[in-house]
């Protein structure tokens, strides 16, 4: 009998004030896409924000760039991912504003 250790997954929630209004529009559109094998499979709408499954891609930052997300949004995701070994990031209207990151007043 073989046993496997469960995978540990780490997540963090932060404020959607860290993304631009254009980022919000892109994430909303993608997260509502129902096509099979679309980016909607790793970017999910949560009702008040977006849950990103960062372990879905080897280089999620490059995928975010391909989708047209702002440099500020990509910097936020990549920095938090590296600092905290994240597998999930919830960018949410109810999340905390994090020090050291740009905020937008949309």
Coordinates of C-alpha atoms in Angstrom, one line a residue:
X1 CA 0.0 0.0 0.0
X2 CA 1.4 3.4 -0.9
X3 CA 0.3 6.6 0.6
X4 CA 0.9 10.1 -0.6
X5 CA 1.2 13.2 1.4
X6 CA -1.5 15.8 0.7
X7 CA -0.4 18.8 -1.4
X8 CA -0.3 22.0 0.6
X9 CA -1.9 25.0 -1.1
X10 CA -1.4 28.5 0.1
X11 CA -3.7 31.5 -0.6
X12 CA -3.9 35.1 0.1
X13 CA -6.6 37.8 -0.3
X14 CA -5.9 41.4 -1.1
X15 CA -7.9 44.4 -2.2
X16 CA -9.1 44.9 -5.8
X17 CA -7.9 48.5 -5.3
X18 CA -4.5 47.1 -6.5
X19 CA -5.8 46.5 -10.0
X20 CA -6.9 49.0 -12.6
X21 CA -10.4 49.4 -13.9
X22 CA -9.2 47.9 -17.2
X23 CA -7.8 44.9 -15.3
X24 CA -11.2 44.5 -13.7
X25 CA -12.9 44.5 -17.0
X26 CA -10.5 41.9 -18.5
X27 CA -10.7 39.6 -15.4
X28 CA -14.5 39.9 -15.4
X29 CA -14.8 38.9 -19.1
X30 CA -12.3 36.0 -18.7
X31 CA -13.9 34.7 -15.5
X32 CA -17.3 34.5 -17.1
X33 CA -16.1 32.6 -20.2
X34 CA -17.6 29.1 -20.2
X35 CA -15.6 27.7 -23.1
X36 CA -13.7 24.5 -22.4
X37 CA -9.9 25.0 -22.0
X38 CA -10.3 28.8 -21.7
X39 CA -8.6 31.1 -19.2
X40 CA -11.9 30.9 -17.3
X41 CA -10.6 27.7 -15.9
X42 CA -7.9 29.4 -13.8
X43 CA -9.5 32.8 -13.2
X44 CA -12.8 32.6 -11.4
X45 CA -15.3 35.3 -10.4
X46 CA -16.1 35.2 -6.7
X47 CA -18.9 37.7 -6.5
X48 CA -16.8 40.5 -5.1
X49 CA -13.5 39.7 -6.9
X50 CA -11.4 37.1 -8.7
X51 CA -9.7 34.0 -7.6
X52 CA -6.6 33.1 -9.5
X53 CA -5.3 29.6 -9.5
X54 CA -1.6 30.4 -9.9
X55 CA -0.5 26.8 -10.1
X56 CA -2.5 26.3 -13.3
X57 CA 0.4 27.6 -15.4
X58 CA 4.2 27.3 -15.1
X59 CA 4.6 31.1 -15.7
X60 CA 1.3 32.8 -14.7
X61 CA 2.8 36.2 -15.0
X62 CA 3.4 35.6 -18.7
X63 CA -0.2 34.5 -19.1
X64 CA -1.4 37.6 -17.4
X65 CA 0.7 39.7 -19.8
X66 CA -0.7 37.8 -22.7
X67 CA -4.2 38.6 -21.5
X68 CA -3.4 42.3 -21.4
X69 CA -3.4 42.9 -17.6
X70 CA -1.5 46.0 -16.4
X71 CA 2.1 46.0 -15.2
X72 CA 0.8 47.0 -11.7
X73 CA -1.5 43.9 -11.6
X74 CA 1.2 41.6 -12.9
X75 CA 3.7 43.0 -10.4
X76 CA 1.3 42.4 -7.5
X77 CA 0.6 38.8 -8.5
X78 CA 4.2 37.9 -9.2
X79 CA 5.6 39.5 -6.1
X80 CA 3.0 38.0 -3.8
X81 CA 3.4 34.6 -5.4
X82 CA 7.1 34.6 -4.9
X83 CA 7.1 36.1 -1.4
X84 CA 4.4 33.7 0.0
X85 CA 4.7 30.6 -2.3
X86 CA 1.0 31.2 -3.3
X87 CA -1.0 28.8 -5.3
X88 CA -4.2 31.0 -5.0
X89 CA -4.7 34.7 -5.0
X90 CA -8.1 36.3 -4.3
X91 CA -8.2 39.9 -5.5
X92 CA -11.3 41.1 -3.8
X93 CA -13.3 44.2 -3.0
X94 CA -13.3 43.1 0.7
X95 CA -9.5 42.4 0.8
X96 CA -6.8 44.3 2.6
X97 CA -4.9 47.1 0.9
X98 CA -1.3 45.9 1.0
X99 CA 1.6 48.3 1.7
X100 CA 4.2 48.8 -1.1
X101 CA 1.7 48.2 -4.0
X102 CA 0.0 50.8 -6.2
X103 CA -3.7 51.4 -5.6
X104 CA -6.3 52.8 -8.0
X105 CA -9.4 54.7 -7.1
X106 CA -11.9 53.4 -9.6

